[in-house]
């Protein structure tokens, strides 16, 4: 009826560090995500869905470019196998040479908006509106703070090209009570955008990148204290409620059948923030920062009533990078042919139940840590080439999870003889297959050529996460003069960023 365009527009959402195991439909015992569970009941669940990196910035850069961080530059060479991201001191950001999803969707007439955390570089040349988005409401960095605006500035909140305030100032986050209204503000931005585009009959792309589940976790008053899982659960409940409101607006506007919605997260739940602010990675080992399954496996639900069949589970190996390729395909566009693209079109899996062979690569920074062979057949193996450290500088990424010889506190090389786990019967990576078993040899035979081929063909991008400088922090963001919120930057001292994760 009221569908504005025969081509499906699509909101995508990327949630910060919400874990695979936080969804009722994935087995969370408190069952506090009724809206996400309903979304799965009306759509398709992808239990084998992965991030491209166990940390937020590289994962988001991969989502929007369809390329592994090692290709799009969202990695560091300051140390081997370290995760870099975009804190305030970072000098780099998403290179102009990268083509982002909203830039490409423009060719098909799409209007694009990002709501929430960007994390692809905070200096003006890296902003969303310089890389294809038409609108932005949110922040360039994490909502850490409060800062005193002398040693470091508070993170600005932007509307489009200009700041409209800062976290802990115009946009309060009460660290004691956990109260903040940001999810409600982000929800309203999403609802308004959808209504406006529907009224104008424009196809749209909404990237709803909320961050309430990232420490310091927050929720608005009506949700605080309502979860059986503490403050983290309150944040999950508010996000879940917001998803419900977005989906019901699509129904009210009669654009359910012309709107494709995908729900996922950018990395595994941060067990470093546990027990008070950490989520659940279900049966998987460790969490954010690590390339064990708990750091890389993501909750994932596709929803498109009338097209994606209801109540289905797809065993397709999926990745956040697939959202790039799938979105282009939905818009009738092809991915760029002048560069390597890692994303896969998920439409055959969603519309015809057809599974496509494809590997999954697990990277930390510049180092390939593990791989899953293309065919997720009955063996369901994963080969670990290198174990990530289970802790760095005293920070434990695997609290309470001690697997002898696996969660080691130094990085362990196994490249010559990878350790292989059967994820079907051992999702927690506790029992490596015996080296002399046929199962091991069979899995090795499937993964080794894929890894060799990948590494031989790989052309790494210029690393963007090597240089830090306090002078580039958010001292005087565009628009600060109108608000009287410009601060004076210190002298520029570029140095190598040090990455503790
Ligand atoms: C959230 O909004 C309510 C209602 O406007 C207000 O009373 C409250 O102070 C706000 N809380 C924060 C932390 O901004
Ligand atoms: C982990 O387990 C190993 C062997 O099972 C044991 O030697 C070690 O002390 C344990 N480490 C911790 C931190 O519990």
mmCIF file with all atom_site columns, C-alpha atoms in Angstrom, residues 162-274:
data_model
loop_
_atom_site.group_PDB
_atom_site.id
_atom_site.type_symbol
_atom_site.label_atom_id
_atom_site.label_alt_id
_atom_site.label_comp_id
_atom_site.label_asym_id
_atom_site.label_entity_id
_atom_site.label_seq_id
_atom_site.pdbx_PDB_ins_code
_atom_site.Cartn_x
_atom_site.Cartn_y
_atom_site.Cartn_z
_atom_site.occupancy
_atom_site.B_iso_or_equiv
_atom_site.pdbx_formal_charge
_atom_site.auth_seq_id
_atom_site.auth_comp_id
_atom_site.auth_asym_id
_atom_site.auth_atom_id
_atom_site.pdbx_PDB_model_num
ATOM 1   C CA . UNK A 1 162 ? 28.412 20.851 14.003 1.00 0.00 ? 162 UNK A CA 1
ATOM 2   C CA . UNK A 1 163 ? 28.589 19.993 17.652 1.00 0.00 ? 163 UNK A CA 1
ATOM 3   C CA . UNK A 1 164 ? 25.457 20.639 19.726 1.00 0.00 ? 164 UNK A CA 1
ATOM 4   C CA . UNK A 1 165 ? 26.972 19.891 23.134 1.00 0.00 ? 165 UNK A CA 1
ATOM 5   C CA . UNK A 1 166 ? 29.193 17.476 25.001 1.00 0.00 ? 166 UNK A CA 1
ATOM 6   C CA . UNK A 1 167 ? 28.596 14.290 26.989 1.00 0.00 ? 167 UNK A CA 1
ATOM 7   C CA . UNK A 1 168 ? 28.360 14.941 30.741 1.00 0.00 ? 168 UNK A CA 1
ATOM 8   C CA . UNK A 1 169 ? 27.485 18.576 29.974 1.00 0.00 ? 169 UNK A CA 1
ATOM 9   C CA . UNK A 1 170 ? 24.485 19.170 27.651 1.00 0.00 ? 170 UNK A CA 1
ATOM 10  C CA . UNK A 1 171 ? 24.051 15.371 27.388 1.00 0.00 ? 171 UNK A CA 1
ATOM 11  C CA . UNK A 1 172 ? 24.316 14.097 30.963 1.00 0.00 ? 172 UNK A CA 1
ATOM 12  C CA . UNK A 1 173 ? 25.314 10.576 31.907 1.00 0.00 ? 173 UNK A CA 1
ATOM 13  C CA . UNK A 1 174 ? 25.053 9.981  35.636 1.00 0.00 ? 174 UNK A CA 1
ATOM 14  C CA . UNK A 1 175 ? 27.781 7.474  36.451 1.00 0.00 ? 175 UNK A CA 1
ATOM 15  C CA . UNK A 1 176 ? 26.416 6.875  39.949 1.00 0.00 ? 176 UNK A CA 1
ATOM 16  C CA . UNK A 1 177 ? 22.830 6.062  39.049 1.00 0.00 ? 177 UNK A CA 1
ATOM 17  C CA . UNK A 1 178 ? 23.493 5.011  35.436 1.00 0.00 ? 178 UNK A CA 1
ATOM 18  C CA . UNK A 1 179 ? 20.818 7.401  34.214 1.00 0.00 ? 179 UNK A CA 1
ATOM 19  C CA . UNK A 1 180 ? 21.099 8.911  30.745 1.00 0.00 ? 180 UNK A CA 1
ATOM 20  C CA . UNK A 1 181 ? 18.452 9.749  28.183 1.00 0.00 ? 181 UNK A CA 1
ATOM 21  C CA . UNK A 1 182 ? 20.624 9.043  25.165 1.00 0.00 ? 182 UNK A CA 1
ATOM 22  C CA . UNK A 1 183 ? 18.860 5.894  23.966 1.00 0.00 ? 183 UNK A CA 1
ATOM 23  C CA . UNK A 1 184 ? 15.545 7.776  24.045 1.00 0.00 ? 184 UNK A CA 1
ATOM 24  C CA . UNK A 1 185 ? 17.096 10.672 22.116 1.00 0.00 ? 185 UNK A CA 1
ATOM 25  C CA . UNK A 1 186 ? 18.597 8.249  19.582 1.00 0.00 ? 186 UNK A CA 1
ATOM 26  C CA . UNK A 1 187 ? 15.240 6.482  19.273 1.00 0.00 ? 187 UNK A CA 1
ATOM 27  C CA . UNK A 1 188 ? 13.439 9.744  18.569 1.00 0.00 ? 188 UNK A CA 1
ATOM 28  C CA . UNK A 1 189 ? 16.034 10.635 15.924 1.00 0.00 ? 189 UNK A CA 1
ATOM 29  C CA . UNK A 1 190 ? 15.420 7.289  14.236 1.00 0.00 ? 190 UNK A CA 1
ATOM 30  C CA . UNK A 1 191 ? 11.632 7.562  14.333 1.00 0.00 ? 191 UNK A CA 1
ATOM 31  C CA . UNK A 1 192 ? 11.658 11.143 13.012 1.00 0.00 ? 192 UNK A CA 1
ATOM 32  C CA . UNK A 1 193 ? 14.017 10.236 10.184 1.00 0.00 ? 193 UNK A CA 1
ATOM 33  C CA . UNK A 1 194 ? 11.899 7.271  9.106  1.00 0.00 ? 194 UNK A CA 1
ATOM 34  C CA . UNK A 1 195 ? 8.686  9.325  9.195  1.00 0.00 ? 195 UNK A CA 1
ATOM 35  C CA . UNK A 1 196 ? 10.255 12.144 7.199  1.00 0.00 ? 196 UNK A CA 1
ATOM 36  C CA . UNK A 1 197 ? 11.642 9.874  4.494  1.00 0.00 ? 197 UNK A CA 1
ATOM 37  C CA . UNK A 1 198 ? 8.394  7.928  4.247  1.00 0.00 ? 198 UNK A CA 1
ATOM 38  C CA . UNK A 1 199 ? 6.444  11.193 3.862  1.00 0.00 ? 199 UNK A CA 1
ATOM 39  C CA . UNK A 1 200 ? 8.848  12.340 1.156  1.00 0.00 ? 200 UNK A CA 1
ATOM 40  C CA . UNK A 1 201 ? 8.723  8.962  -0.572 1.00 0.00 ? 201 UNK A CA 1
ATOM 41  C CA . UNK A 1 202 ? 12.494 8.614  -0.435 1.00 0.00 ? 202 UNK A CA 1
ATOM 42  C CA . UNK A 1 203 ? 14.311 5.315  0.007  1.00 0.00 ? 203 UNK A CA 1
ATOM 43  C CA . UNK A 1 204 ? 16.472 5.500  3.092  1.00 0.00 ? 204 UNK A CA 1
ATOM 44  C CA . UNK A 1 205 ? 19.332 3.886  4.939  1.00 0.00 ? 205 UNK A CA 1
ATOM 45  C CA . UNK A 1 206 ? 19.410 4.297  8.712  1.00 0.00 ? 206 UNK A CA 1
ATOM 46  C CA . UNK A 1 207 ? 22.469 3.159  10.637 1.00 0.00 ? 207 UNK A CA 1
ATOM 47  C CA . UNK A 1 208 ? 21.230 3.129  14.222 1.00 0.00 ? 208 UNK A CA 1
ATOM 48  C CA . UNK A 1 209 ? 24.452 2.728  16.195 1.00 0.00 ? 209 UNK A CA 1
ATOM 49  C CA . UNK A 1 210 ? 23.392 3.034  19.824 1.00 0.00 ? 210 UNK A CA 1
ATOM 50  C CA . UNK A 1 211 ? 25.918 2.482  22.586 1.00 0.00 ? 211 UNK A CA 1
ATOM 51  C CA . UNK A 1 212 ? 24.036 2.065  25.890 1.00 0.00 ? 212 UNK A CA 1
ATOM 52  C CA . UNK A 1 213 ? 25.555 -1.397 26.428 1.00 0.00 ? 213 UNK A CA 1
ATOM 53  C CA . UNK A 1 214 ? 29.106 -0.040 26.225 1.00 0.00 ? 214 UNK A CA 1
ATOM 54  C CA . UNK A 1 215 ? 30.668 0.841  29.583 1.00 0.00 ? 215 UNK A CA 1
ATOM 55  C CA . UNK A 1 216 ? 29.756 3.117  31.225 1.00 0.00 ? 216 UNK A CA 1
ATOM 56  C CA . UNK A 1 217 ? 26.389 1.466  30.538 1.00 0.00 ? 217 UNK A CA 1
ATOM 57  C CA . UNK A 1 218 ? 23.320 3.630  30.942 1.00 0.00 ? 218 UNK A CA 1
ATOM 58  C CA . UNK A 1 219 ? 19.546 3.607  30.698 1.00 0.00 ? 219 UNK A CA 1
ATOM 59  C CA . UNK A 1 220 ? 16.785 6.154  31.148 1.00 0.00 ? 220 UNK A CA 1
ATOM 60  C CA . UNK A 1 221 ? 14.792 6.297  34.362 1.00 0.00 ? 221 UNK A CA 1
ATOM 61  C CA . UNK A 1 222 ? 11.849 4.100  33.291 1.00 0.00 ? 222 UNK A CA 1
ATOM 62  C CA . UNK A 1 223 ? 14.282 1.238  32.556 1.00 0.00 ? 223 UNK A CA 1
ATOM 63  C CA . UNK A 1 224 ? 16.715 1.598  35.460 1.00 0.00 ? 224 UNK A CA 1
ATOM 64  C CA . UNK A 1 225 ? 16.385 -1.197 37.964 1.00 0.00 ? 225 UNK A CA 1
ATOM 65  C CA . UNK A 1 226 ? 13.936 -3.175 35.825 1.00 0.00 ? 226 UNK A CA 1
ATOM 66  C CA . UNK A 1 227 ? 16.259 -5.994 34.723 1.00 0.00 ? 227 UNK A CA 1
ATOM 67  C CA . UNK A 1 228 ? 17.173 -9.136 36.593 1.00 0.00 ? 228 UNK A CA 1
ATOM 68  C CA . UNK A 1 229 ? 20.643 -8.683 35.135 1.00 0.00 ? 229 UNK A CA 1
ATOM 69  C CA . UNK A 1 230 ? 21.603 -5.365 36.691 1.00 0.00 ? 230 UNK A CA 1
ATOM 70  C CA . UNK A 1 231 ? 22.381 -2.110 34.937 1.00 0.00 ? 231 UNK A CA 1
ATOM 71  C CA . UNK A 1 232 ? 23.685 -3.824 31.817 1.00 0.00 ? 232 UNK A CA 1
ATOM 72  C CA . UNK A 1 233 ? 20.348 -5.620 31.547 1.00 0.00 ? 233 UNK A CA 1
ATOM 73  C CA . UNK A 1 234 ? 18.520 -2.296 31.955 1.00 0.00 ? 234 UNK A CA 1
ATOM 74  C CA . UNK A 1 235 ? 20.445 -0.963 28.947 1.00 0.00 ? 235 UNK A CA 1
ATOM 75  C CA . UNK A 1 236 ? 19.632 -4.083 26.926 1.00 0.00 ? 236 UNK A CA 1
ATOM 76  C CA . UNK A 1 237 ? 15.947 -3.762 27.826 1.00 0.00 ? 237 UNK A CA 1
ATOM 77  C CA . UNK A 1 238 ? 15.845 -0.152 26.669 1.00 0.00 ? 238 UNK A CA 1
ATOM 78  C CA . UNK A 1 239 ? 17.534 -1.028 23.390 1.00 0.00 ? 239 UNK A CA 1
ATOM 79  C CA . UNK A 1 240 ? 15.147 -3.947 22.950 1.00 0.00 ? 240 UNK A CA 1
ATOM 80  C CA . UNK A 1 241 ? 12.171 -1.698 23.630 1.00 0.00 ? 241 UNK A CA 1
ATOM 81  C CA . UNK A 1 242 ? 13.473 0.827  21.091 1.00 0.00 ? 242 UNK A CA 1
ATOM 82  C CA . UNK A 1 243 ? 13.791 -1.889 18.448 1.00 0.00 ? 243 UNK A CA 1
ATOM 83  C CA . UNK A 1 244 ? 10.170 -2.767 19.106 1.00 0.00 ? 244 UNK A CA 1
ATOM 84  C CA . UNK A 1 245 ? 9.142  0.859  18.623 1.00 0.00 ? 245 UNK A CA 1
ATOM 85  C CA . UNK A 1 246 ? 11.063 1.177  15.366 1.00 0.00 ? 246 UNK A CA 1
ATOM 86  C CA . UNK A 1 247 ? 9.530  -2.003 13.967 1.00 0.00 ? 247 UNK A CA 1
ATOM 87  C CA . UNK A 1 248 ? 6.035  -0.971 15.000 1.00 0.00 ? 248 UNK A CA 1
ATOM 88  C CA . UNK A 1 249 ? 6.475  2.440  13.364 1.00 0.00 ? 249 UNK A CA 1
ATOM 89  C CA . UNK A 1 250 ? 7.286  0.634  10.107 1.00 0.00 ? 250 UNK A CA 1
ATOM 90  C CA . UNK A 1 251 ? 3.979  -1.177 10.546 1.00 0.00 ? 251 UNK A CA 1
ATOM 91  C CA . UNK A 1 252 ? 2.064  2.036  11.295 1.00 0.00 ? 252 UNK A CA 1
ATOM 92  C CA . UNK A 1 253 ? 3.543  3.666  8.200  1.00 0.00 ? 253 UNK A CA 1
ATOM 93  C CA . UNK A 1 254 ? 2.745  0.534  6.156  1.00 0.00 ? 254 UNK A CA 1
ATOM 94  C CA . UNK A 1 255 ? 6.320  0.134  5.009  1.00 0.00 ? 255 UNK A CA 1
ATOM 95  C CA . UNK A 1 256 ? 7.042  -3.176 6.746  1.00 0.00 ? 256 UNK A CA 1
ATOM 96  C CA . UNK A 1 257 ? 7.248  -5.053 3.494  1.00 0.00 ? 257 UNK A CA 1
ATOM 97  C CA . UNK A 1 258 ? 9.485  -2.508 1.831  1.00 0.00 ? 258 UNK A CA 1
ATOM 98  C CA . UNK A 1 259 ? 11.911 -2.117 4.704  1.00 0.00 ? 259 UNK A CA 1
ATOM 99  C CA . UNK A 1 260 ? 14.741 -4.507 5.388  1.00 0.00 ? 260 UNK A CA 1
ATOM 100 C CA . UNK A 1 261 ? 16.006 -4.430 8.970  1.00 0.00 ? 261 UNK A CA 1
ATOM 101 C CA . UNK A 1 262 ? 19.085 -6.147 10.303 1.00 0.00 ? 262 UNK A CA 1
ATOM 102 C CA . UNK A 1 263 ? 20.093 -6.294 13.948 1.00 0.00 ? 263 UNK A CA 1
ATOM 103 C CA . UNK A 1 264 ? 23.646 -7.069 15.005 1.00 0.00 ? 264 UNK A CA 1
ATOM 104 C CA . UNK A 1 265 ? 26.536 -5.976 17.214 1.00 0.00 ? 265 UNK A CA 1
ATOM 105 C CA . UNK A 1 266 ? 30.054 -4.782 16.547 1.00 0.00 ? 266 UNK A CA 1
ATOM 106 C CA . UNK A 1 267 ? 31.967 -7.079 18.884 1.00 0.00 ? 267 UNK A CA 1
ATOM 107 C CA . UNK A 1 268 ? 31.387 -9.621 21.620 1.00 0.00 ? 268 UNK A CA 1
ATOM 108 C CA . UNK A 1 269 ? 30.250 -8.526 25.052 1.00 0.00 ? 269 UNK A CA 1
ATOM 109 C CA . UNK A 1 270 ? 33.049 -6.906 27.050 1.00 0.00 ? 270 UNK A CA 1
ATOM 110 C CA . UNK A 1 271 ? 33.788 -9.310 29.870 1.00 0.00 ? 271 UNK A CA 1
ATOM 111 C CA . UNK A 1 272 ? 36.380 -6.779 31.048 1.00 0.00 ? 272 UNK A CA 1
ATOM 112 C CA . UNK A 1 273 ? 33.388 -4.744 32.230 1.00 0.00 ? 273 UNK A CA 1
ATOM 113 C CA . UNK A 1 274 ? 31.879 -7.685 34.135 1.00 0.00 ? 274 UNK A CA 1
#
